[in-house]
XYZ file of N, CA and C in Angstrom:
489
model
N 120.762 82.450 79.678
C 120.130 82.317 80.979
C 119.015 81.293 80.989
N 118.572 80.645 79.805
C 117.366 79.848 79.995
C 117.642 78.390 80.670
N 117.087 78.244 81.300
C 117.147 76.689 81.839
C 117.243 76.150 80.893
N 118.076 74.587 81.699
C 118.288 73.077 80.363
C 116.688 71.961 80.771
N 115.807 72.945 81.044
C 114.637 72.017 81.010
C 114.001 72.215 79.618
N 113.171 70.911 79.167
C 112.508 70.890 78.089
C 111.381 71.626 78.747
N 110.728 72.362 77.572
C 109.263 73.008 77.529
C 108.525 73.847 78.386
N 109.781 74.961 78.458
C 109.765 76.220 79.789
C 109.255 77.074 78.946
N 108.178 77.943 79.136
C 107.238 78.709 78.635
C 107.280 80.048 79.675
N 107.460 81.217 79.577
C 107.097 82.440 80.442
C 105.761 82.944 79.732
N 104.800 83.203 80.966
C 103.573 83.538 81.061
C 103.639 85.087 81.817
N 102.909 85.872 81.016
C 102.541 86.790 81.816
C 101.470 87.090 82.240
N 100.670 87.350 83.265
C 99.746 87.597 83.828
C 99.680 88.464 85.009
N 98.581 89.491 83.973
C 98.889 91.067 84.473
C 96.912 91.290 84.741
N 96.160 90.339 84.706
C 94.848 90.794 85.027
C 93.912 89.424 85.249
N 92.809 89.520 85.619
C 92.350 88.405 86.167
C 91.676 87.998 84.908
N 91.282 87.731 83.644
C 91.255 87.050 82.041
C 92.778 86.649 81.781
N 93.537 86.945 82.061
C 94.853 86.156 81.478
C 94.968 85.548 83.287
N 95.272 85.651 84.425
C 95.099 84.867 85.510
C 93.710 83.118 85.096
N 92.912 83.384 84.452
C 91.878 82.829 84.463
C 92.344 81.565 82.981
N 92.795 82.445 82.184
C 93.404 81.529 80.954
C 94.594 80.542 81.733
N 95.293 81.217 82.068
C 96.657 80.084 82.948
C 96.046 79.364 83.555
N 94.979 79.731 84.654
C 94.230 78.459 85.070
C 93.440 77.515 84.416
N 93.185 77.714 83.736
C 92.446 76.446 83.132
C 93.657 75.967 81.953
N 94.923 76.621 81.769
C 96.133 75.660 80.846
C 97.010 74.984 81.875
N 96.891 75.497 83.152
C 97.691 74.669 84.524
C 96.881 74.287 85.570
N 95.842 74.122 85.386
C 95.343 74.130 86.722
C 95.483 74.784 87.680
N 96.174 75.986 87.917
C 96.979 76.301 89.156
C 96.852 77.635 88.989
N 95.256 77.890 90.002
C 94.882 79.360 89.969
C 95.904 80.897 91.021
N 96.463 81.251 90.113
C 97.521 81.925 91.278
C 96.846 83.429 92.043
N 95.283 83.027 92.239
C 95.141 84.250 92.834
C 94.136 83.895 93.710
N 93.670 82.288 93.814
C 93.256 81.391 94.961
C 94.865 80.684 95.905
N 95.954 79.988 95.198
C 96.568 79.363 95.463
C 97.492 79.879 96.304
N 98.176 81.278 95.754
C 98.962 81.984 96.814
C 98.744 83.060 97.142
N 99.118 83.000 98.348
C 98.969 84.176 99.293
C 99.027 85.822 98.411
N 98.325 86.407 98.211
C 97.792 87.672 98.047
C 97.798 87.869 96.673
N 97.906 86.747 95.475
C 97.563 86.724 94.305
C 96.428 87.469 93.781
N 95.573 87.423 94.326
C 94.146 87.994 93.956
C 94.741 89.841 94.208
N 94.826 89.858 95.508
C 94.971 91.495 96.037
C 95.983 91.604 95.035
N 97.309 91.217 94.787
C 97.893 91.843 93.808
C 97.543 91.905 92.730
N 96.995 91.170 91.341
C 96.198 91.468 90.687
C 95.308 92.375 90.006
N 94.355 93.051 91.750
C 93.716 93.402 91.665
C 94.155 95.115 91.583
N 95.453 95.375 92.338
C 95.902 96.380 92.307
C 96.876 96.776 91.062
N 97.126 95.944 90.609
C 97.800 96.247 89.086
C 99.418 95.355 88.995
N 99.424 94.973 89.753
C 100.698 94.221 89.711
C 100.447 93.204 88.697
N 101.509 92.549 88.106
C 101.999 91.937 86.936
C 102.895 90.460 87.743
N 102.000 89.564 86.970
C 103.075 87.750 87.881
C 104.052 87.684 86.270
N 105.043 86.979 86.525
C 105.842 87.108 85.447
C 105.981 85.170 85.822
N 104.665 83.965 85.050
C 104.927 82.858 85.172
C 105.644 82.050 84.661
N 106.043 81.328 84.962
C 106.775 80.063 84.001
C 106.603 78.486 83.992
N 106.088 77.865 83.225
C 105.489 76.380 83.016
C 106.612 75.320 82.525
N 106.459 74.668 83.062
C 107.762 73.409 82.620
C 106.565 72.108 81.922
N 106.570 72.528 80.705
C 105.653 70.899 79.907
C 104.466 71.452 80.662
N 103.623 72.287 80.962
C 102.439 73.175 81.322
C 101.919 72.569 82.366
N 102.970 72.499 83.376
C 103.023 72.816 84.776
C 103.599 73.478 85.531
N 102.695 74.731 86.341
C 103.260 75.869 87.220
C 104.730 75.278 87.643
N 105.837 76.235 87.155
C 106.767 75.922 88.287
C 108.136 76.845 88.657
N 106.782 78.797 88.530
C 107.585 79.806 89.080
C 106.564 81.127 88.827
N 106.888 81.870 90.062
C 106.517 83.138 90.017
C 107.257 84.270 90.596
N 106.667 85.006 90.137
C 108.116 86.787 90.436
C 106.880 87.755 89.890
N 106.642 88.729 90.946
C 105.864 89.696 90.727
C 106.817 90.917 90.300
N 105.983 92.252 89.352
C 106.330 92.954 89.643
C 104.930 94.328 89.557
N 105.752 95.616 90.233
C 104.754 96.190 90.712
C 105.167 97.552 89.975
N 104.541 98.065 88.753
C 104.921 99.155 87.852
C 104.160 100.494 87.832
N 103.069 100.520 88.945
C 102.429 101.736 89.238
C 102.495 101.605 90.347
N 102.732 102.944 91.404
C 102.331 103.411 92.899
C 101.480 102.155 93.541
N 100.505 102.093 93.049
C 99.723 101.051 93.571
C 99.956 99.493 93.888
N 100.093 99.473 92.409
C 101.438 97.847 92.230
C 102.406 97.159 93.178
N 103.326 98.765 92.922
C 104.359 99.009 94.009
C 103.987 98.272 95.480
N 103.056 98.962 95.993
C 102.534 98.693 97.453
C 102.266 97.133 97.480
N 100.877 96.864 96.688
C 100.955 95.582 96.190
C 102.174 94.216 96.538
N 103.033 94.769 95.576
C 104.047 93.661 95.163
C 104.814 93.598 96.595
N 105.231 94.685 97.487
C 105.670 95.146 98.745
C 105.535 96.457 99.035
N 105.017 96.423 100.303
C 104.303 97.422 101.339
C 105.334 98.325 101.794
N 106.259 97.981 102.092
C 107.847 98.699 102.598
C 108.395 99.510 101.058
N 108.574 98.741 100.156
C 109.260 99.429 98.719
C 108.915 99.694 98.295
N 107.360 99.985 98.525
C 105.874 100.774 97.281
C 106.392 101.964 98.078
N 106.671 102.489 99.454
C 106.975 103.885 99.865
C 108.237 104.600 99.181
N 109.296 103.417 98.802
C 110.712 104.093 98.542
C 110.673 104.095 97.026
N 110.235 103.115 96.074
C 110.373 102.763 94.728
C 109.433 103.945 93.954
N 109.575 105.337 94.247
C 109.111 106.105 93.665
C 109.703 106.671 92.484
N 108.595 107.563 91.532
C 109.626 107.853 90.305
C 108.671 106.889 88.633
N 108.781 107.506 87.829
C 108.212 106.380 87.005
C 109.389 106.149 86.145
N 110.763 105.806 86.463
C 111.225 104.268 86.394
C 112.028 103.635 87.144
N 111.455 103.392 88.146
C 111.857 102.347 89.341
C 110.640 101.695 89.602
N 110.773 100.386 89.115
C 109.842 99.532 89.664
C 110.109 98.453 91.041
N 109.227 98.228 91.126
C 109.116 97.162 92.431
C 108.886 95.317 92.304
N 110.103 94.768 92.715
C 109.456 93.132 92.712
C 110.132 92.325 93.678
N 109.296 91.536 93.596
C 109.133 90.821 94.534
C 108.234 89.344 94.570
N 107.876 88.782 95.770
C 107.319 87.577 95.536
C 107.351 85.921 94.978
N 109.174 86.344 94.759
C 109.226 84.862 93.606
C 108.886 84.025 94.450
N 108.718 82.669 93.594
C 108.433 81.698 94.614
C 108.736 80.713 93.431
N 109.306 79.381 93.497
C 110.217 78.086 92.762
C 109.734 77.297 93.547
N 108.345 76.617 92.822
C 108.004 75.174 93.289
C 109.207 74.173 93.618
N 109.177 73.946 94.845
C 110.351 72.582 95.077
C 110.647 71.903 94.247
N 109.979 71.023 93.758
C 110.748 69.833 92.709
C 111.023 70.578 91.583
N 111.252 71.874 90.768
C 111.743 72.751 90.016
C 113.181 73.576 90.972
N 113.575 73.745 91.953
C 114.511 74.347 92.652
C 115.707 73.661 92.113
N 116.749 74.641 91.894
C 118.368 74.231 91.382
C 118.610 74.112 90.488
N 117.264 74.136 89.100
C 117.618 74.070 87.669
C 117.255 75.083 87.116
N 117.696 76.508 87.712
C 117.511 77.763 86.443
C 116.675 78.527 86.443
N 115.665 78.208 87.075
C 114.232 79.221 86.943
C 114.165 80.209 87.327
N 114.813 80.226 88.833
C 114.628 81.661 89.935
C 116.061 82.548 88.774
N 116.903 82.204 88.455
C 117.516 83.014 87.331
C 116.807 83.776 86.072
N 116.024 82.615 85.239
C 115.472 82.774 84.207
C 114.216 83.608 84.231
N 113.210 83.511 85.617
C 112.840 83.951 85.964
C 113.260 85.861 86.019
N 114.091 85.548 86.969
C 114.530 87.409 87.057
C 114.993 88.014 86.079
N 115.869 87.031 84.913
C 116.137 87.698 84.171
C 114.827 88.641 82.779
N 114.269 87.388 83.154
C 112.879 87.684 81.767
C 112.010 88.997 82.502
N 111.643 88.972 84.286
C 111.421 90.304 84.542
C 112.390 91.356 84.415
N 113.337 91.375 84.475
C 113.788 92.827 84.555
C 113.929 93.272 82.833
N 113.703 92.142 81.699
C 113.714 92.426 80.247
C 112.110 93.016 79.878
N 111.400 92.266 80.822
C 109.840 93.291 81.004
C 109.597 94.640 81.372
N 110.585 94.602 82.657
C 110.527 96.286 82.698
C 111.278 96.905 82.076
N 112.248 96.719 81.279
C 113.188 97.192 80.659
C 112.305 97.663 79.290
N 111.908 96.651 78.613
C 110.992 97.173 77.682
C 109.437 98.282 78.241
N 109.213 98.222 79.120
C 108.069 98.931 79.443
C 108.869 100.575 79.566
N 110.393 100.599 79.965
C 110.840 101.604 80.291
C 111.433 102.241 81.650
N 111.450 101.038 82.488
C 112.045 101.018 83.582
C 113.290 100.868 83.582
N 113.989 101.663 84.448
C 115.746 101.576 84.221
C 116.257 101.015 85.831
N 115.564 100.930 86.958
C 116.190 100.277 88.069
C 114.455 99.732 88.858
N 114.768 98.729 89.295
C 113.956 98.088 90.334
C 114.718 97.900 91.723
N 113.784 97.941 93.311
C 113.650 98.085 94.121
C 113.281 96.154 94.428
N 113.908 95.730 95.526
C 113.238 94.142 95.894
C 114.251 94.401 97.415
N 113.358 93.580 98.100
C 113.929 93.337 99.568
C 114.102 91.636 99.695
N 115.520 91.121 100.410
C 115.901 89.807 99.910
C 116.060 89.615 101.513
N 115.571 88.770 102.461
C 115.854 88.374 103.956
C 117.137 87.884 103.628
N 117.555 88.152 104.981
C 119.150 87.989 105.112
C 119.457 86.041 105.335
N 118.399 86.030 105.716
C 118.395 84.563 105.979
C 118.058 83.607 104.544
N 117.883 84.549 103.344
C 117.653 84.051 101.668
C 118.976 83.695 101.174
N 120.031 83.306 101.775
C 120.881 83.185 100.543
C 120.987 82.535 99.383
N 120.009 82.077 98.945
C 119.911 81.181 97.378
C 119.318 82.680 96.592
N 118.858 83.609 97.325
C 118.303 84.853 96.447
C 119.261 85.392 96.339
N 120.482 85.696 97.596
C 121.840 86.335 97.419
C 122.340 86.356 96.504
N 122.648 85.012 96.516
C 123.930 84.532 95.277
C 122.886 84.946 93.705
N 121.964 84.488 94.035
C 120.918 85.233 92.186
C 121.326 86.756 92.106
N 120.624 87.604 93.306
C 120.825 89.253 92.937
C 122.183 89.640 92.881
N 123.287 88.603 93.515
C 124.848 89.194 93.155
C 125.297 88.375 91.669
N 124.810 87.352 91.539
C 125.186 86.960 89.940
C 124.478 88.163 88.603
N 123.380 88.450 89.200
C 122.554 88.926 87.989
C 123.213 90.564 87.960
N 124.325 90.923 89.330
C 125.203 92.179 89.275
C 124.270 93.247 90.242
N 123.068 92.670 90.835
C 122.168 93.505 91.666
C 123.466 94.531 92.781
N 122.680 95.699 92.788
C 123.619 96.169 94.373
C 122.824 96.752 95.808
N 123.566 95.976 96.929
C 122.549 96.033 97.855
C 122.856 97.930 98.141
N 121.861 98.402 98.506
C 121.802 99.891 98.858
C 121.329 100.062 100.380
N 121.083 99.071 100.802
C 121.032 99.017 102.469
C 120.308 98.063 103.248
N 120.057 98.053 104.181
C 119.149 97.323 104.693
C 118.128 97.836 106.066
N 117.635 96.803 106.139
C 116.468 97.410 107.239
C 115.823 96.289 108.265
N 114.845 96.630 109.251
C 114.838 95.775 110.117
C 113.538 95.527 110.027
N 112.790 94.393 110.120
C 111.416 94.206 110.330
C 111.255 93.428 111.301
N 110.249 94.477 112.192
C 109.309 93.289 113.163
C 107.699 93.544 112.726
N 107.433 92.098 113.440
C 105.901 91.904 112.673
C 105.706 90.951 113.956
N 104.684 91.883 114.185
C 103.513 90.950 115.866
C 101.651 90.864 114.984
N 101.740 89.753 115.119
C 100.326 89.907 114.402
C 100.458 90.682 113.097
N 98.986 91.662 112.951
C 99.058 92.830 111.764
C 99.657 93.864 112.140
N 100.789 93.766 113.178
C 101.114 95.113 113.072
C 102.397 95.003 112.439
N 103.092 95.976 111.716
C 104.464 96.057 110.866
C 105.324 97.390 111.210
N 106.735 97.197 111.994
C 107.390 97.717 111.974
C 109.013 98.189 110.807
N 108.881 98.882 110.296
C 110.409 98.652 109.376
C 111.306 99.929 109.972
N 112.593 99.599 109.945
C 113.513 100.802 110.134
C 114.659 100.527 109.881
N 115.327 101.457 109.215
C 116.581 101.179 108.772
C 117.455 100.711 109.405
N 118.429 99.607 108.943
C 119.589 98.962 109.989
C 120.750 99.686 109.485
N 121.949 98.584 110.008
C 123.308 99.297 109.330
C 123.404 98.912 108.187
């Protein structure tokens, strides 16, 4: 599963001293830079990074306590109960890294994280309008168990189950 890029490194960063070390080996503080890095962090969630020649170019959260859970996603921190079902979410594949392996290599190296921690199934919500995530969670053998509907006006958040 590893990419054919030279000098792909997986980083983990599970607290703000290892968040703080990656930043100053990439420049690229992930809890100023993206959206709710810090809040997740702070709640216990785990970034699962990856550097190409030690430049950022992937992230995939995951969320391994109740708290995390919520964290990593607000909708699957309610359902991903149990201590081993974890929660993830969040990837994100810098553009000029997209199409060579990562968002694979990526998922695969998290779910070998929770696997070793002792997790036997994870919980992730994929928009229907994602199909480059599709084709990943049906290659990697994922199975969808349903779906649901979200509306979102401002801060307010609706979810409810679809067909």
């Amino acid at each position: 599963w590893a990419p054919a890029l030279e000098g792909c490194r997986v980083r983990i960063v599970g607290d703000h001293d290892s968040a703080e070390e990656f930043a100053e080996s990439t420049g690229f503080d992930i809890r100023t830079r993206l959206l709710q890095g810090k809040r997740r962090l702070d709640r216990g969630a785990v970034a699962l990074c990856i550097t190409v020649r030690g430049q950022f170019a992937y992230i995939g959260w995951v969320g391994l306590t109740d708290e995390a859970k919520h964290a990593v996603d607000t909708y699957l921190g309610e359902l991903a109960h149990g201590p081993s079902t974890a929660c993830t979410g969040g990837a994100f594949t810098v553009p000029g890294y997209r199409r060579k392996g990562l968002a694979t290599y990526g998922a695969v190296e998290r779910f070998e994280f929770m696997r070793r921690r002792g997790f036997t199934s994870s919980l992730s919500i994929v928009a229907a309008s994602n199909l480059s995530q599709q084709r990943l969670t049906e290659k990697l053998g994922s199975v969808n168990i349903g779906s649901v509907r979200h509306t979102r006006i401002f801060l307010w958040n609706r979810w409810r189950q679809g067909n």
